[in-house]
Each structure stands twice: as C-alpha cells, then as structure tokens.
Amino acid sequence: MAEKKGTVPFSGTPEQEAQLMQVIAQHKEDKGALMPVMQKAQDIYGYLPIEVQTMIAKGLGVSLEEVYGVATFYSQFSLYPKGQYKISVCLGTACYVKGAGDVFDRLVQKLGIKSGECTPDGKFSLEACRCIGACGLAPVMTVNDDVYGKLTVDDIDEILGKYNA
Ligand code: FES
C-alpha cells in the first residue's frame, strides 16, 4: 500500500515505548485514565500517531476508536509531528482580507501537505493560527521564530528556499 502523502513514518524508540508502558501501568486502574495517558504519551512522542494510539488502546483495554475520537476531538492533541520548521499562517481577519488564504493555499500546494501535517522528510509542518498581534504587517506568517509580513503568494518560493538551503 502506498504511503499516504504528507505523513512521516513512525520512528518510536524502545525507550519511549517503555516509558509509555510505565505510564499505562500507573494509570490502568484509574477511572478516566485515557486523557492523562494520552497527554503523557504526547509528551513522550511529541504527537500521537496511530501506532501510539494503538498501544494506548491495548494497554488500557479500550477501543482504538475511542482513543482516536479523543485524539481528534481535542486540539491539544496532534496526530502529526511538528516539522523542523514550523510554518504558521495567520488567518485572522486582518490577514485574511489581505490575502492570507491565498498564501496558505500556495503553501499547501508547494509542500504537498494539509493544515496540521508535516512533510515526509520532517522538514516543514504547516498550520493556521489566529491573530498574532501583527495586523499592521498583514498578511503574516511565521517560520519558527521568524516573522514574515506583507506577504504575497509570490514570496513563498523565496521564503521556503531559505530553509531548504
Ligand atoms: S489578523 Fe493576522 S496578525 Fe492580526
């Protein structure tokens, strides 16, 4: 089966798995163990891929559907890892009216991933955010701690190029 585009292969270590098993063992008898175990699992792995969800489901004796349902319902959980470079495009009102949607679409097209995903090489992740308080520079995006303002879709290639060097 072809690898789904935009996903990074899971690469958990035996140490991480041992940590997770310990957390599961600690909480196994608790009512409402699922949320705390998932939070700790995300601390350990940085995100909650299906492999980790499966370990949690088996460990706690709940269905994978239940784990998946919680993972996708709460925004604190991420199903995808963050990239080396975290791209965040402001889709707040000021940015949106100045074309942030087009900037976002160009990034989706250039990187081949959707919002919340990470490129298969682990380099870039993409997300939308709310106003970051730099409306005077609209439309705005950030790459890790770098801020780019007054963007047009034509700026995207050059900006990505900086990080691809
Ligand atoms: S709306 Fe984008 S920075 Fe304020």
PDB file of C-alpha atoms and ligand atoms in Angstrom:
ATOM      1  CA  MET A   1       0.000   0.000   0.000  1.00  0.00           C
ATOM      2  CA  ALA A   2       1.379   3.424  -0.888  1.00  0.00           C
ATOM      3  CA  GLU A   3       2.424   5.667   1.962  1.00  0.00           C
ATOM      4  CA  LYS A   4      -0.078   8.447   2.454  1.00  0.00           C
ATOM      5  CA  LYS A   5       1.418  11.687   1.253  1.00  0.00           C
ATOM      6  CA  GLY A   6       2.230  14.136   3.977  1.00  0.00           C
ATOM      7  CA  THR A   7       2.876  11.614   6.716  1.00  0.00           C
ATOM      8  CA  VAL A   8       6.167  10.927   8.433  1.00  0.00           C
ATOM      9  CA  PRO A   9       6.943   7.248   9.091  1.00  0.00           C
ATOM     10  CA  PHE A  10       6.641   6.383  12.771  1.00  0.00           C
ATOM     11  CA  SER A  11      10.022   6.016  14.451  1.00  0.00           C
ATOM     12  CA  GLY A  12       9.407   5.455  18.151  1.00  0.00           C
ATOM     13  CA  THR A  13      12.284   4.055  20.209  1.00  0.00           C
ATOM     14  CA  PRO A  14      12.151   1.119  22.673  1.00  0.00           C
ATOM     15  CA  GLU A  15      12.881   3.662  25.452  1.00  0.00           C
ATOM     16  CA  GLN A  16       9.800   5.696  24.513  1.00  0.00           C
ATOM     17  CA  GLU A  17       7.692   2.546  24.424  1.00  0.00           C
ATOM     18  CA  ALA A  18       8.978   1.508  27.870  1.00  0.00           C
ATOM     19  CA  GLN A  19       8.079   4.966  29.216  1.00  0.00           C
ATOM     20  CA  LEU A  20       4.597   4.729  27.745  1.00  0.00           C
ATOM     21  CA  MET A  21       4.079   1.242  29.183  1.00  0.00           C
ATOM     22  CA  GLN A  22       5.055   2.571  32.594  1.00  0.00           C
ATOM     23  CA  VAL A  23       2.549   5.425  32.321  1.00  0.00           C
ATOM     24  CA  ILE A  24      -0.164   2.979  31.253  1.00  0.00           C
ATOM     25  CA  ALA A  25       0.653   0.669  34.164  1.00  0.00           C
ATOM     26  CA  GLN A  26       0.439   3.601  36.589  1.00  0.00           C
ATOM     27  CA  HIS A  27      -2.999   4.676  35.354  1.00  0.00           C
ATOM     28  CA  LYS A  28      -4.505   1.368  34.326  1.00  0.00           C
ATOM     29  CA  GLU A  29      -6.831   1.081  37.303  1.00  0.00           C
ATOM     30  CA  ASP A  30      -7.899   4.749  37.295  1.00  0.00           C
ATOM     31  CA  LYS A  31     -11.262   5.863  36.049  1.00  0.00           C
ATOM     32  CA  GLY A  32     -10.774   8.447  33.340  1.00  0.00           C
ATOM     33  CA  ALA A  33      -7.235   7.232  32.655  1.00  0.00           C
ATOM     34  CA  LEU A  34      -7.435   7.919  28.938  1.00  0.00           C
ATOM     35  CA  MET A  35      -6.839  11.687  28.924  1.00  0.00           C
ATOM     36  CA  PRO A  36      -3.837  11.710  31.275  1.00  0.00           C
ATOM     37  CA  VAL A  37      -2.255   8.749  29.489  1.00  0.00           C
ATOM     38  CA  MET A  38      -2.724  10.443  26.105  1.00  0.00           C
ATOM     39  CA  GLN A  39      -1.239  13.674  27.446  1.00  0.00           C
ATOM     40  CA  LYS A  40       1.812  11.837  28.782  1.00  0.00           C
ATOM     41  CA  ALA A  41       2.089   9.876  25.525  1.00  0.00           C
ATOM     42  CA  GLN A  42       2.167  13.138  23.586  1.00  0.00           C
ATOM     43  CA  ASP A  43       4.905  14.425  25.931  1.00  0.00           C
ATOM     44  CA  ILE A  44       6.914  11.282  25.247  1.00  0.00           C
ATOM     45  CA  TYR A  45       6.484  11.144  21.473  1.00  0.00           C
ATOM     46  CA  GLY A  46       5.661  14.764  20.662  1.00  0.00           C
ATOM     47  CA  TYR A  47       2.491  13.649  18.866  1.00  0.00           C
ATOM     48  CA  LEU A  48       0.035  10.766  18.753  1.00  0.00           C
ATOM     49  CA  PRO A  49       0.431   8.663  15.607  1.00  0.00           C
ATOM     50  CA  ILE A  50      -1.841   5.676  15.101  1.00  0.00           C
ATOM     51  CA  GLU A  51       0.891   3.326  16.394  1.00  0.00           C
ATOM     52  CA  VAL A  52       0.903   5.116  19.755  1.00  0.00           C
ATOM     53  CA  GLN A  53      -2.909   5.278  19.853  1.00  0.00           C
ATOM     54  CA  THR A  54      -2.945   1.509  19.307  1.00  0.00           C
ATOM     55  CA  MET A  55      -0.545   0.922  22.201  1.00  0.00           C
ATOM     56  CA  ILE A  56      -2.715   3.082  24.464  1.00  0.00           C
ATOM     57  CA  ALA A  57      -5.914   1.307  23.418  1.00  0.00           C
ATOM     58  CA  LYS A  58      -4.414  -2.135  24.026  1.00  0.00           C
ATOM     59  CA  GLY A  59      -2.770  -1.073  27.278  1.00  0.00           C
ATOM     60  CA  LEU A  60      -5.916   0.435  28.769  1.00  0.00           C
ATOM     61  CA  GLY A  61      -8.296  -2.113  27.268  1.00  0.00           C
ATOM     62  CA  VAL A  62     -10.328   0.467  25.348  1.00  0.00           C
ATOM     63  CA  SER A  63     -11.136   0.549  21.650  1.00  0.00           C
ATOM     64  CA  LEU A  64      -8.884   2.279  19.160  1.00  0.00           C
ATOM     65  CA  GLU A  65     -11.974   4.212  18.000  1.00  0.00           C
ATOM     66  CA  GLU A  66     -12.312   5.712  21.452  1.00  0.00           C
ATOM     67  CA  VAL A  67      -8.658   6.782  21.554  1.00  0.00           C
ATOM     68  CA  TYR A  68      -8.860   8.167  18.035  1.00  0.00           C
ATOM     69  CA  GLY A  69     -12.063  10.014  18.870  1.00  0.00           C
ATOM     70  CA  VAL A  70     -10.401  11.770  21.806  1.00  0.00           C
ATOM     71  CA  ALA A  71      -7.213  12.455  19.821  1.00  0.00           C
ATOM     72  CA  THR A  72      -9.143  14.181  17.043  1.00  0.00           C
ATOM     73  CA  PHE A  73     -11.648  15.980  19.286  1.00  0.00           C
ATOM     74  CA  TYR A  74      -9.222  17.903  21.485  1.00  0.00           C
ATOM     75  CA  SER A  75      -6.973  20.416  19.777  1.00  0.00           C
ATOM     76  CA  GLN A  76      -4.252  19.835  22.385  1.00  0.00           C
ATOM     77  CA  PHE A  77      -3.544  16.506  20.670  1.00  0.00           C
ATOM     78  CA  SER A  78      -1.690  16.302  17.393  1.00  0.00           C
ATOM     79  CA  LEU A  79      -1.785  13.306  15.070  1.00  0.00           C
ATOM     80  CA  TYR A  80       1.226  14.562  13.169  1.00  0.00           C
ATOM     81  CA  PRO A  81       4.717  15.534  14.267  1.00  0.00           C
ATOM     82  CA  LYS A  82       5.884  19.129  14.021  1.00  0.00           C
ATOM     83  CA  GLY A  83       8.484  19.835  11.364  1.00  0.00           C
ATOM     84  CA  GLN A  84      11.988  21.131  11.900  1.00  0.00           C
ATOM     85  CA  TYR A  85      10.481  24.366  10.594  1.00  0.00           C
ATOM     86  CA  LYS A  86       7.014  25.127  11.894  1.00  0.00           C
ATOM     87  CA  ILE A  87       5.130  27.325   9.459  1.00  0.00           C
ATOM     88  CA  SER A  88       2.149  29.130  10.878  1.00  0.00           C
ATOM     89  CA  VAL A  89      -0.025  31.345   8.695  1.00  0.00           C
ATOM     90  CA  CYS A  90      -2.257  33.884  10.407  1.00  0.00           C
ATOM     91  CA  LEU A  91      -5.824  33.544   9.202  1.00  0.00           C
ATOM     92  CA  GLY A  92      -7.106  36.296  11.498  1.00  0.00           C
ATOM     93  CA  THR A  93      -9.449  38.833   9.956  1.00  0.00           C
ATOM     94  CA  ALA A  94      -6.870  41.488   9.039  1.00  0.00           C
ATOM     95  CA  CYS A  95      -4.611  38.911   7.407  1.00  0.00           C
ATOM     96  CA  TYR A  96      -7.454  37.088   5.757  1.00  0.00           C
ATOM     97  CA  VAL A  97      -8.839  40.169   3.995  1.00  0.00           C
ATOM     98  CA  LYS A  98      -5.334  40.901   2.707  1.00  0.00           C
ATOM     99  CA  GLY A  99      -4.979  37.501   1.064  1.00  0.00           C
ATOM    100  CA  ALA A 100      -3.673  35.134   3.756  1.00  0.00           C
ATOM    101  CA  GLY A 101      -5.948  32.414   2.365  1.00  0.00           C
ATOM    102  CA  ASP A 102      -4.089  32.508  -0.963  1.00  0.00           C
ATOM    103  CA  VAL A 103      -0.739  32.422   0.829  1.00  0.00           C
ATOM    104  CA  PHE A 104      -1.910  29.400   2.792  1.00  0.00           C
ATOM    105  CA  ASP A 105      -3.137  27.656  -0.366  1.00  0.00           C
ATOM    106  CA  ARG A 106       0.218  28.242  -2.047  1.00  0.00           C
ATOM    107  CA  LEU A 107       1.996  26.626   0.902  1.00  0.00           C
ATOM    108  CA  VAL A 108      -0.364  23.644   0.780  1.00  0.00           C
ATOM    109  CA  GLN A 109       0.412  23.278  -2.915  1.00  0.00           C
ATOM    110  CA  LYS A 110       4.189  23.775  -2.604  1.00  0.00           C
ATOM    111  CA  LEU A 111       4.655  21.488   0.406  1.00  0.00           C
ATOM    112  CA  GLY A 112       2.087  18.875  -0.629  1.00  0.00           C
ATOM    113  CA  ILE A 113       0.579  18.730   2.859  1.00  0.00           C
ATOM    114  CA  LYS A 114      -2.583  19.924   4.523  1.00  0.00           C
ATOM    115  CA  SER A 115      -3.032  22.026   7.609  1.00  0.00           C
ATOM    116  CA  GLY A 116      -1.695  20.225  10.692  1.00  0.00           C
ATOM    117  CA  GLU A 117       0.536  17.886   8.683  1.00  0.00           C
ATOM    118  CA  CYS A 118       4.281  17.583   8.293  1.00  0.00           C
ATOM    119  CA  THR A 119       6.287  16.913   5.124  1.00  0.00           C
ATOM    120  CA  PRO A 120       7.535  13.294   4.846  1.00  0.00           C
ATOM    121  CA  ASP A 121      11.157  14.427   5.335  1.00  0.00           C
ATOM    122  CA  GLY A 122      10.180  16.020   8.651  1.00  0.00           C
ATOM    123  CA  LYS A 123      11.314  19.450   7.489  1.00  0.00           C
ATOM    124  CA  PHE A 124       8.167  21.581   7.360  1.00  0.00           C
ATOM    125  CA  SER A 125       4.881  21.464   9.218  1.00  0.00           C
ATOM    126  CA  LEU A 126       2.020  23.757   8.375  1.00  0.00           C
ATOM    127  CA  GLU A 127      -0.775  25.212  10.439  1.00  0.00           C
ATOM    128  CA  ALA A 128      -3.113  28.166  10.519  1.00  0.00           C
ATOM    129  CA  CYS A 129      -3.277  30.405  13.546  1.00  0.00           C
ATOM    130  CA  ARG A 130      -5.347  33.285  14.880  1.00  0.00           C
ATOM    131  CA  CYS A 131      -4.192  36.890  15.092  1.00  0.00           C
ATOM    132  CA  ILE A 132      -0.649  37.150  16.423  1.00  0.00           C
ATOM    133  CA  GLY A 133      -0.951  40.900  17.020  1.00  0.00           C
ATOM    134  CA  ALA A 134       0.997  41.992  13.951  1.00  0.00           C
ATOM    135  CA  CYS A 135      -2.011  43.096  11.885  1.00  0.00           C
ATOM    136  CA  GLY A 136      -0.090  46.138  10.591  1.00  0.00           C
ATOM    137  CA  LEU A 137       2.057  43.660   8.675  1.00  0.00           C
ATOM    138  CA  ALA A 138      -0.884  41.646   7.295  1.00  0.00           C
ATOM    139  CA  PRO A 139      -0.804  39.096   5.851  1.00  0.00           C
ATOM    140  CA  VAL A 140       1.663  37.498   8.238  1.00  0.00           C
ATOM    141  CA  MET A 141       3.241  34.089   8.659  1.00  0.00           C
ATOM    142  CA  THR A 142       5.914  32.749  10.974  1.00  0.00           C
ATOM    143  CA  VAL A 143       8.549  30.076  10.456  1.00  0.00           C
ATOM    144  CA  ASN A 144       9.693  29.067  13.933  1.00  0.00           C
ATOM    145  CA  ASP A 145      10.634  32.470  15.416  1.00  0.00           C
ATOM    146  CA  ASP A 146      10.982  34.323  12.104  1.00  0.00           C
ATOM    147  CA  VAL A 147       8.099  36.635  11.186  1.00  0.00           C
ATOM    148  CA  TYR A 148       7.236  37.477   7.576  1.00  0.00           C
ATOM    149  CA  GLY A 149       4.789  40.265   6.818  1.00  0.00           C
ATOM    150  CA  LYS A 150       3.061  41.966   3.872  1.00  0.00           C
ATOM    151  CA  LEU A 151       3.218  38.644   2.081  1.00  0.00           C
ATOM    152  CA  THR A 152       2.139  37.834  -1.426  1.00  0.00           C
ATOM    153  CA  VAL A 153       1.899  34.346  -2.896  1.00  0.00           C
ATOM    154  CA  ASP A 154       5.000  35.146  -4.936  1.00  0.00           C
ATOM    155  CA  ASP A 155       7.108  35.472  -1.770  1.00  0.00           C
ATOM    156  CA  ILE A 156       6.540  31.867  -0.758  1.00  0.00           C
ATOM    157  CA  ASP A 157       9.132  30.209  -3.026  1.00  0.00           C
ATOM    158  CA  GLU A 158      11.874  32.518  -1.809  1.00  0.00           C
ATOM    159  CA  ILE A 159      10.981  32.076   1.854  1.00  0.00           C
ATOM    160  CA  LEU A 160      10.846  28.269   1.597  1.00  0.00           C
ATOM    161  CA  GLY A 161      14.128  28.383  -0.320  1.00  0.00           C
ATOM    162  CA  LYS A 162      15.871  29.956   2.669  1.00  0.00           C
ATOM    163  CA  TYR A 163      15.049  26.949   4.804  1.00  0.00           C
ATOM    164  CA  ASN A 164      15.683  24.421   2.084  1.00  0.00           C
ATOM    165  CA  ALA A 165      19.259  25.601   1.560  1.00  0.00           C
TER     166      ALA A 165
HETATM  167  S1  FES B   1      -5.020  39.215  11.913  1.00  0.00           S
HETATM  168 FE1  FES B   1      -3.093  38.426  11.370  1.00  0.00          FE
HETATM  169  S2  FES B   1      -1.752  39.406  12.734  1.00  0.00           S
HETATM  170 FE2  FES B   1      -3.667  40.141  13.320  1.00  0.00          FE
END
